[in-house]
Short mmCIF file of C-alpha atoms in Angstrom, two decimals:
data_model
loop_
_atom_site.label_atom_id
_atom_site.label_comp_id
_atom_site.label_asym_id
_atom_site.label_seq_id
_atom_site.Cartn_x
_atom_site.Cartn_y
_atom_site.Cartn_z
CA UNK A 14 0.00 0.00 0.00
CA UNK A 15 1.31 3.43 -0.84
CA UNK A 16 -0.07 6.73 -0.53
CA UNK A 17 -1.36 9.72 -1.64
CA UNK A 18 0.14 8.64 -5.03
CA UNK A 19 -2.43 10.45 -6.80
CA UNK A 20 -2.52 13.59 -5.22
CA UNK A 21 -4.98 16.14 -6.59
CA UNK A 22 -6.35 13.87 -9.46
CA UNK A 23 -7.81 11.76 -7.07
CA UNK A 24 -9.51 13.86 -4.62
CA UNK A 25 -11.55 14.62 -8.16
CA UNK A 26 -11.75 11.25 -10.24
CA UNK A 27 -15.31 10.95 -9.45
CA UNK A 28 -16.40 14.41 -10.47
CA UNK A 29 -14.09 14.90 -13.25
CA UNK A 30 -14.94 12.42 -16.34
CA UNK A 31 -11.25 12.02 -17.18
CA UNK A 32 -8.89 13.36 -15.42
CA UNK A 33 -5.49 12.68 -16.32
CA UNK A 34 -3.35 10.89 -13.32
CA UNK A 35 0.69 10.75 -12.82
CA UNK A 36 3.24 9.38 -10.01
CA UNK A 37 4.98 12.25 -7.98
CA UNK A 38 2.33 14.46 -8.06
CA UNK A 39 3.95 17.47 -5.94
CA UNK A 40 5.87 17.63 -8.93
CA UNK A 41 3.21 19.95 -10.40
CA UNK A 42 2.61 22.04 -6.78
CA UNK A 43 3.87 25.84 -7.47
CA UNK A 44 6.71 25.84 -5.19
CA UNK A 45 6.88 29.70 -4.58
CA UNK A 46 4.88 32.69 -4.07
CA UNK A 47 6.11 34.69 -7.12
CA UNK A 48 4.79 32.27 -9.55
CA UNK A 49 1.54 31.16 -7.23
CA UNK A 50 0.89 35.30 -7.27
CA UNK A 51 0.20 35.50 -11.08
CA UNK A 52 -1.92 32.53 -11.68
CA UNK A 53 1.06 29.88 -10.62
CA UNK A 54 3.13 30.47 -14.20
CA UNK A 55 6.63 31.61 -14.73
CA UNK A 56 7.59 30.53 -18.00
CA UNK A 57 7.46 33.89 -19.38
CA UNK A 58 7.54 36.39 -16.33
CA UNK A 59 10.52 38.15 -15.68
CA UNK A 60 13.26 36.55 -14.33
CA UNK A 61 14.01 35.57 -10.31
CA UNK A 62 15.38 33.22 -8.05
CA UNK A 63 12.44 30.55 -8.98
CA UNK A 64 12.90 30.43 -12.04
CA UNK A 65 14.82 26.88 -11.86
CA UNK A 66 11.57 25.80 -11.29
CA UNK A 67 9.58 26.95 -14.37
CA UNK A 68 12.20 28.16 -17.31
CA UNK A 69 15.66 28.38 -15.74
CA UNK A 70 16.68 29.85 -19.43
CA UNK A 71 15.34 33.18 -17.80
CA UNK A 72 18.56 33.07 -15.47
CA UNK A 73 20.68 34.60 -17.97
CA UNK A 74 18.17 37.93 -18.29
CA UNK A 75 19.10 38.17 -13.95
CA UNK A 76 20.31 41.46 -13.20
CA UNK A 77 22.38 39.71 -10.46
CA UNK A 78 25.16 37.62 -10.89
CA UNK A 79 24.14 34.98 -8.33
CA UNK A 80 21.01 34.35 -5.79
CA UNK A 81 19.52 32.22 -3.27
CA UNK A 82 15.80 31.46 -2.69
CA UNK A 83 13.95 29.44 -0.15
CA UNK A 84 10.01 28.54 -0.23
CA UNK A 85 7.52 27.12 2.46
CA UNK A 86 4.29 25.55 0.49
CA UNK A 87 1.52 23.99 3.04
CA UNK A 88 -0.80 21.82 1.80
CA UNK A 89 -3.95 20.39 2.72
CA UNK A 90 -3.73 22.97 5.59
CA UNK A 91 -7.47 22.75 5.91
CA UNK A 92 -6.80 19.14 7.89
CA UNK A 93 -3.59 18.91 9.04
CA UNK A 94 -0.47 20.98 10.05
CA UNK A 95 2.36 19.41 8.83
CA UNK A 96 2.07 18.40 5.24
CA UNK A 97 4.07 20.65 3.33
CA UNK A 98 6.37 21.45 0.04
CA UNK A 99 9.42 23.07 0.64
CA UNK A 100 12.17 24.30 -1.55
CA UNK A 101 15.62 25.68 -1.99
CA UNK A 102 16.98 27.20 -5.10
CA UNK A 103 20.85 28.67 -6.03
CA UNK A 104 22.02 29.87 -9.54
CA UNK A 105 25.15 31.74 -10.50
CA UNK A 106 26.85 33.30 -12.96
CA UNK A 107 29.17 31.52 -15.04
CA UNK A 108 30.35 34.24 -17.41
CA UNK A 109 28.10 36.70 -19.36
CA UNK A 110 26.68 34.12 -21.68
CA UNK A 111 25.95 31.21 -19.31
CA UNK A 112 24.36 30.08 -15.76
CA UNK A 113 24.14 27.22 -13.54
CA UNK A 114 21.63 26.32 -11.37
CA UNK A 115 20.37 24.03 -8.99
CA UNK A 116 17.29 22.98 -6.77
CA UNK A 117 16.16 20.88 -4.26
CA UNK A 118 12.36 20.13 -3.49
CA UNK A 119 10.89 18.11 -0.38
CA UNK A 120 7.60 16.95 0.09
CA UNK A 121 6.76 15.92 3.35
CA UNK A 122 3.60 13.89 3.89
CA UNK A 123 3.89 14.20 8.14
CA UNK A 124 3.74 11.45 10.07
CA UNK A 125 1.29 8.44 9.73
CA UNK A 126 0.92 5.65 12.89
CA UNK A 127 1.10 2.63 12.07
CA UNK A 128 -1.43 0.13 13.89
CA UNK A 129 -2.54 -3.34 13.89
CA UNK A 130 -5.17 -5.49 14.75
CA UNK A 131 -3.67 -8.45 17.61
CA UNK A 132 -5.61 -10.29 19.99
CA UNK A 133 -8.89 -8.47 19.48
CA UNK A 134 -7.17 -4.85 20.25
CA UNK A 135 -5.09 -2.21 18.44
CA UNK A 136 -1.69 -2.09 18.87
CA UNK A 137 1.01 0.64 17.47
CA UNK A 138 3.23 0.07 15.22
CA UNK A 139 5.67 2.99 15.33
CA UNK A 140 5.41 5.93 13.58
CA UNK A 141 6.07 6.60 9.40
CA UNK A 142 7.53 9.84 7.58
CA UNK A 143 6.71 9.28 4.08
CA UNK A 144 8.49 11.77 2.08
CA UNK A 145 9.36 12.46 -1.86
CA UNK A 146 11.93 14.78 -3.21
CA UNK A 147 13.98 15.84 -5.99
CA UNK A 148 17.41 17.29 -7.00
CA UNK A 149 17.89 19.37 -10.05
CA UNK A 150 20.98 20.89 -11.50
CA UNK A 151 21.02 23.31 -14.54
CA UNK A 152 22.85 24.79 -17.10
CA UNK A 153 21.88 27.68 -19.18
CA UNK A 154 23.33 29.55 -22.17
CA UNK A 155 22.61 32.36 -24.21
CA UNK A 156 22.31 31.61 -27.94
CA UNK A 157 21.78 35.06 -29.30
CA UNK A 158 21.28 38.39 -27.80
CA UNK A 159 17.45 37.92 -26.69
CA UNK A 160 17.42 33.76 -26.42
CA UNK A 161 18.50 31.54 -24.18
CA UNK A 162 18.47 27.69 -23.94
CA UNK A 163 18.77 25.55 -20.59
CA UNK A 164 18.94 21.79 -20.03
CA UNK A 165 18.06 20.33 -16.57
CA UNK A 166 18.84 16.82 -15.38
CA UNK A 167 16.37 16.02 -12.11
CA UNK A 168 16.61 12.98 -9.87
CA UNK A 169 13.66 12.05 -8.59
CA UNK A 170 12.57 9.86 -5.04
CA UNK A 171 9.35 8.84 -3.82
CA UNK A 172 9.03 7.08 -0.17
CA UNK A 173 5.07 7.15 0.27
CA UNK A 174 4.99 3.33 0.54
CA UNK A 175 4.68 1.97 4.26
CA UNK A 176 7.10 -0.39 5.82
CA UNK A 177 4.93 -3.53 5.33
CA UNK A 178 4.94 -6.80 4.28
CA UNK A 179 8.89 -6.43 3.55
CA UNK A 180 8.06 -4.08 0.37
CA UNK A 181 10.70 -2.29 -0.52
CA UNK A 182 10.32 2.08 0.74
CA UNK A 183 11.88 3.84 -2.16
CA UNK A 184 10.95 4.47 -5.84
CA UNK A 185 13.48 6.59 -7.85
CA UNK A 186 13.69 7.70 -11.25
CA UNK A 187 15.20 10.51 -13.15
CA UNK A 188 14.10 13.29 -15.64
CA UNK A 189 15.39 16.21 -17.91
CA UNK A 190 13.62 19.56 -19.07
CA UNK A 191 14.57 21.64 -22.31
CA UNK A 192 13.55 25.22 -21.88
CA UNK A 193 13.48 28.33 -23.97
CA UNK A 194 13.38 32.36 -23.40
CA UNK A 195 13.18 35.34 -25.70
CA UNK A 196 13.49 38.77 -23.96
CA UNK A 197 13.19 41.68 -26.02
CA UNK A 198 14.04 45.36 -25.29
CA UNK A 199 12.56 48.18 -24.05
CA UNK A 200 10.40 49.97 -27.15
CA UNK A 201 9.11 53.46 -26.91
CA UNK A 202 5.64 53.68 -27.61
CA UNK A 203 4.63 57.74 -27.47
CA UNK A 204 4.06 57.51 -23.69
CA UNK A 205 4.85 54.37 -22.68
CA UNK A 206 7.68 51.70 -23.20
CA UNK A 207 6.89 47.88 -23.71
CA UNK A 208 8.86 44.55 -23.81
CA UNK A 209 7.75 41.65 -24.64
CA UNK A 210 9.15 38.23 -23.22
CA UNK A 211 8.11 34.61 -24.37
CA UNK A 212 9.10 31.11 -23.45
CA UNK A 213 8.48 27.44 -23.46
CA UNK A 214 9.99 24.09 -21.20
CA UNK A 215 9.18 20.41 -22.00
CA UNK A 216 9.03 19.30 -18.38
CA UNK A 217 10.40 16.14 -16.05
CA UNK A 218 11.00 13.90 -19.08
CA UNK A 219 11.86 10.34 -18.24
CA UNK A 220 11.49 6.70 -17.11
CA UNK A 221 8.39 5.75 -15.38
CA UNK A 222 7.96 5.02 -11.77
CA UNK A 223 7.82 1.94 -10.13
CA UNK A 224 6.61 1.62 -6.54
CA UNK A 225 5.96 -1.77 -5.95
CA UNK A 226 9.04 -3.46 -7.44
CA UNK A 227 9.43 -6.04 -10.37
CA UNK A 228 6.38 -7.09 -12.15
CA UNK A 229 3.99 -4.44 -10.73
CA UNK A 230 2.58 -1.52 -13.23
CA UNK A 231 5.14 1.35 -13.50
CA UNK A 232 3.36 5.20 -13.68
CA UNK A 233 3.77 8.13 -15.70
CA UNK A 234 5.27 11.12 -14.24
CA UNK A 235 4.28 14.43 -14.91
CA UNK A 236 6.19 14.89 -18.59
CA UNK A 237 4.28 18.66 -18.98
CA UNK A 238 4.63 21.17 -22.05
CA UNK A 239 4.57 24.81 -21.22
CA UNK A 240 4.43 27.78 -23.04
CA UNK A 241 4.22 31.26 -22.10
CA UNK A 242 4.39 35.11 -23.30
CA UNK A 243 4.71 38.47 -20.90
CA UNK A 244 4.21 41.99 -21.69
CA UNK A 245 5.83 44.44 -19.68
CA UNK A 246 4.26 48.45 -19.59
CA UNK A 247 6.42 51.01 -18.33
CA UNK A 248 4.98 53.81 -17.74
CA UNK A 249 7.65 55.82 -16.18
CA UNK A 250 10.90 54.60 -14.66
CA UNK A 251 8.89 53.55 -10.98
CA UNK A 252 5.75 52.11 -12.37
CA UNK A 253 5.90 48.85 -14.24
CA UNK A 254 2.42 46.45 -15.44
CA UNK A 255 3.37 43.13 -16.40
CA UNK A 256 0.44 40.91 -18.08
CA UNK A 257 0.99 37.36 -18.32
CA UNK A 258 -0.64 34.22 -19.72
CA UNK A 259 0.52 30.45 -20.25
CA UNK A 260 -0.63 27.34 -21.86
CA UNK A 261 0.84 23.83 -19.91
CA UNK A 262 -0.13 20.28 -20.91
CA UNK A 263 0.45 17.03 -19.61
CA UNK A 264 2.42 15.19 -22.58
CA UNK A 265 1.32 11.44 -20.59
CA UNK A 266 -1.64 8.76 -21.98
CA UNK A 267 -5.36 10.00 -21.38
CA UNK A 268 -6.85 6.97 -19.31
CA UNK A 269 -9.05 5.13 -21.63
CA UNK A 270 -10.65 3.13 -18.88
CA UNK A 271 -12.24 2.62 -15.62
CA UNK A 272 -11.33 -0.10 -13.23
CA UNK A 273 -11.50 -1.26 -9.37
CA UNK A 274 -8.31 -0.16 -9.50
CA UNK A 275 -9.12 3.33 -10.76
CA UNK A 276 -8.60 4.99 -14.16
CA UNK A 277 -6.44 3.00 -16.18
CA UNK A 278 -3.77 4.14 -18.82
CA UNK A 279 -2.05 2.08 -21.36
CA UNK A 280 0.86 0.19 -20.56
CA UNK A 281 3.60 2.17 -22.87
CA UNK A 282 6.86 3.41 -22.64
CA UNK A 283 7.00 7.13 -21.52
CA UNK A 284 8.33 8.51 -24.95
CA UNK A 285 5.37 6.36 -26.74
CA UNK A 286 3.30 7.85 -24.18
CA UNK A 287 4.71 11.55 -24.71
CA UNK A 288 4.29 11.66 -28.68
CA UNK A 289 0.62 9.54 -28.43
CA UNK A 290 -0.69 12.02 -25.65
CA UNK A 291 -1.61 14.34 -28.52
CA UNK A 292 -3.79 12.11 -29.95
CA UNK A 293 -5.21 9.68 -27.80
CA UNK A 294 -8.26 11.09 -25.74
CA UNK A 295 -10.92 9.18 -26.41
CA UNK A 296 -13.27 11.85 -26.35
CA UNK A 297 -10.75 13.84 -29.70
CA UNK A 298 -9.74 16.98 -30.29
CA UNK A 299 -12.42 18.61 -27.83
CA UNK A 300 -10.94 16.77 -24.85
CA UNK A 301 -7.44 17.05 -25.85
CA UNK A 302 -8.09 21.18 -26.07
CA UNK A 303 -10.16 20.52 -22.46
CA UNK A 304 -6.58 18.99 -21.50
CA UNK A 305 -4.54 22.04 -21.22
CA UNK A 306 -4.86 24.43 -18.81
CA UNK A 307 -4.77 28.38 -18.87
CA UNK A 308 -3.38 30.82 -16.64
CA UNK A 309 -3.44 34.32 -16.66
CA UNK A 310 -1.50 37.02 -14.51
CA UNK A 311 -0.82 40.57 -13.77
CA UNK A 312 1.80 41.96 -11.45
CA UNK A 313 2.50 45.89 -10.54
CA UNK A 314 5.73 47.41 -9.49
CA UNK A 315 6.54 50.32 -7.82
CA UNK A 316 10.19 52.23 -6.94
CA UNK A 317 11.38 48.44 -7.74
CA UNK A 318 11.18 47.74 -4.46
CA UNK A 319 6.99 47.21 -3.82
CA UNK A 320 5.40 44.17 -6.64
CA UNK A 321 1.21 43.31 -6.05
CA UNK A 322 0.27 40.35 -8.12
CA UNK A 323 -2.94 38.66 -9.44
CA UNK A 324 -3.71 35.82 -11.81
CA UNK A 325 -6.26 33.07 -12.30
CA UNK A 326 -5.48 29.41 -12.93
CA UNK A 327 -8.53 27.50 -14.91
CA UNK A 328 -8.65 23.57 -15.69
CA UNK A 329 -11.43 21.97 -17.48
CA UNK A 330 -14.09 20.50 -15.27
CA UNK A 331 -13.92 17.18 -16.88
CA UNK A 332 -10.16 17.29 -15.70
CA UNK A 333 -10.07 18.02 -12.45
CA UNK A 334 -11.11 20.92 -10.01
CA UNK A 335 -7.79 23.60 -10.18
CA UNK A 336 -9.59 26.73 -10.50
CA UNK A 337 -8.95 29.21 -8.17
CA UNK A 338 -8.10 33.29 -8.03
CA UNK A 339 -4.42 34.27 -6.63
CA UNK A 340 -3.34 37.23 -5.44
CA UNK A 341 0.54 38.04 -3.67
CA UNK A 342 2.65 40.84 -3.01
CA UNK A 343 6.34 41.42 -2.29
CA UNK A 344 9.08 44.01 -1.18
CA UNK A 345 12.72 44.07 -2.18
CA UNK A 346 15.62 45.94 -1.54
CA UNK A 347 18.80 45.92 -3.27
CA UNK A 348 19.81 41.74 -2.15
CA UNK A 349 16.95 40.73 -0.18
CA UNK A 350 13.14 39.74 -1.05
CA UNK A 351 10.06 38.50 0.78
CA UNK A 352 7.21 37.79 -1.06
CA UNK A 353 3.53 36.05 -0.11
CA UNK A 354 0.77 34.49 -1.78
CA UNK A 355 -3.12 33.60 -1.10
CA UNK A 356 -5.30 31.39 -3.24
CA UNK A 357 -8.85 30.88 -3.37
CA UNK A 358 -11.11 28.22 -5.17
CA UNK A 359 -13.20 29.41 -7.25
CA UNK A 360 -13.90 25.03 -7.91
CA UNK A 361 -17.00 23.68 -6.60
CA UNK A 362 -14.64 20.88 -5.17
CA UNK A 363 -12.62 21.03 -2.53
CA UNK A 364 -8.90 21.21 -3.64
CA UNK A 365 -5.80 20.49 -1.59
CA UNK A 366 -4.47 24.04 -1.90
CA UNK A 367 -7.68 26.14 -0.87
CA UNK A 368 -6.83 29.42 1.08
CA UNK A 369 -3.08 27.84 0.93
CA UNK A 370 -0.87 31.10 2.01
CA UNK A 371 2.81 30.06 0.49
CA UNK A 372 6.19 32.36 1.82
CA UNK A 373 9.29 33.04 0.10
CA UNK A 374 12.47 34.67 0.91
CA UNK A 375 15.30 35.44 -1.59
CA UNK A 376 19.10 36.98 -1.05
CA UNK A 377 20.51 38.58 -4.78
CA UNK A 378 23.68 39.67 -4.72
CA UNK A 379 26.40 40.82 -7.84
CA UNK A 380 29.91 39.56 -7.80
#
């Protein structure tokens, strides 16, 4: 028995027609309140800290040399207090043209008594700490003078299984993103100057994941395309609008079936899987368009030092329930940031991350 493997899909596989399910799931929670302020995207938004975790290519648009970020996610806070996603992040400067980067991500699931059933009474077992995490380490180059490439190489570990029955704890695996930036310049436009910014990342692509050993089914995990564009408004040199939108989709099998078991996907290698995923949803092109989900955002900045952010994050029903409202804010000065975020459901379901307040903290600094 292992759990939570699911994550969000399940909480909303019996009101969602199809929803699409994958291993690791906190793989796809917005580790940071920058990104969860502006509709939890950053493929295109200016670069920060973060942005190992959405389009590390943005690294080499930094205005600082090197930084360090840490993020406090909870989840599920509704029911309990110590379920949460937390996160660390580095990058620095290489030379002018190039950046490396790396992350680490922990997902803690709390702690989970074990107990049996001897001689007509309970009796404890000890205590669990099922965890997952994963590593990443980056490099990033710039290719012209407004695009930049990245590669990523992740390893990934997943310890949700209990200690029974002398099953085996751990299920690893690894994965690789590609990622993409443009960043134009500032244009004059009569009374206001614009730049635009776009970007893309093919996401944790890789090996499935076993948990249950040798001849067990292996799962998908979340392979995700991405694709984003930003336009920045200046409208003086304190007062900057940013407006944001992004397009993500999960490039894994749409379950074809239902079973005891759950919904069921076919059993295919994951680069099979990734090049069918276009094509295989049994309901056509409507429900592979109902597969991808939208985000929009909008962030103002003041004096550089004061940000407020909105956004809105929208799923299709028959999907799953991710719809909600954000809204953050943050203050910098010249090396250090803080910045907060709030979401609300706007879903008729309940959804792990409902009035889910996430923290970050960030130290910039120029060699």
């Amino acid at each position: 028995m292992f759990l939570f493997f699911l994550g969000v899909e399940v909480l909303a596989q019996n009101e969602s027609r199809n929803p699409i399910p994958t291993a690791i799931p906190f793989l796809r929670i917005t580790p940071d309140a920058i990104a969860a302020g502006v509709g939890e995207q950053g493929i295109a938004t200016p670069a920060d800290v973060f942005s190992q975790q959405w389009n590390p290519a943005k690294y080499i648009y930094s205005e600082y040399s090197s930084g360090i970020g840490i993020s406090y996610t909870p989840y599920l806070s509704k029911l309990v207090d110590d379920i949460f996603l937390g996160n660390a992040t580095f990058f620095g400067r290489i030379n002018d043209r190039s950046i490396w980067a790396g992350s680490l991500r922990y997902f803690s699931l709390g702690e989970i008594e074990k107990t049996a059933l001897i001689g007509g009474g309970i009796v404890q077992q000890g205590v669990e700490r099922p965890n997952e995490l994963s590593i990443d380490i980056t490099y990033a180059l710039e290719l012209g003078t407004q695009f930049s490439l990245a590669v990523t190489g992740r390893y990934i570990r997943s310890d949700l299984r209990l200690n029974l029955y002398g099953y085996p704890r751990g299920a690893q695996t690894v994965g690789a993103d590609v990622s993409g930036f443009h960043q134009g310049k500032w244009i004059q436009q009569r009374l206001i100057r614009t730049m635009w910014r776009y970007g893309f990342r093919v996401s944790n692509l890789g090996p499935k994941l076993n948990y249950e050993g040798r001849n067990s089914r292996s799962y998908f995990i979340p392979t995700n395309l991405g694709v984003g564009g930003g336009l920045d408004l200046g409208f003086d040199t304190e007062n900057v609008l940013g407006i944001y939108v992004e397009l993500n989709k999960l490039l894994v099998p749409t379950p074809s079936e239902w079973t005891s078991e759950g919904y069921v996907q076919p059993e295919i290698g994951f680069l099979e899987g990734l090049f069918t995923s276009f094509t295989d949803a049994p309901g056509g092109l409507r429900e592979e368009i109902n597969e991808v989900t939208i985000s929009f955002g909008i962030s103002y900045q003041f004096m550089e030092k004061f940000i407020i952010r909105g956004g809105y994050f929208g799923e299709s029903k028959i999907k799953g329930p991710r719809r909600y409202l954000t809204l953050g804010t943050g203050i910098k000065s010249k090396s250090l940031g803080l910045d907060l975020s709030y979401l609300f459901s706007t879903s008729s379901i309940a959804t792990p991350l409902d009035n889910t307040l996430r923290i970050s903290a960030s130290w910039h600094w120029n060699q």
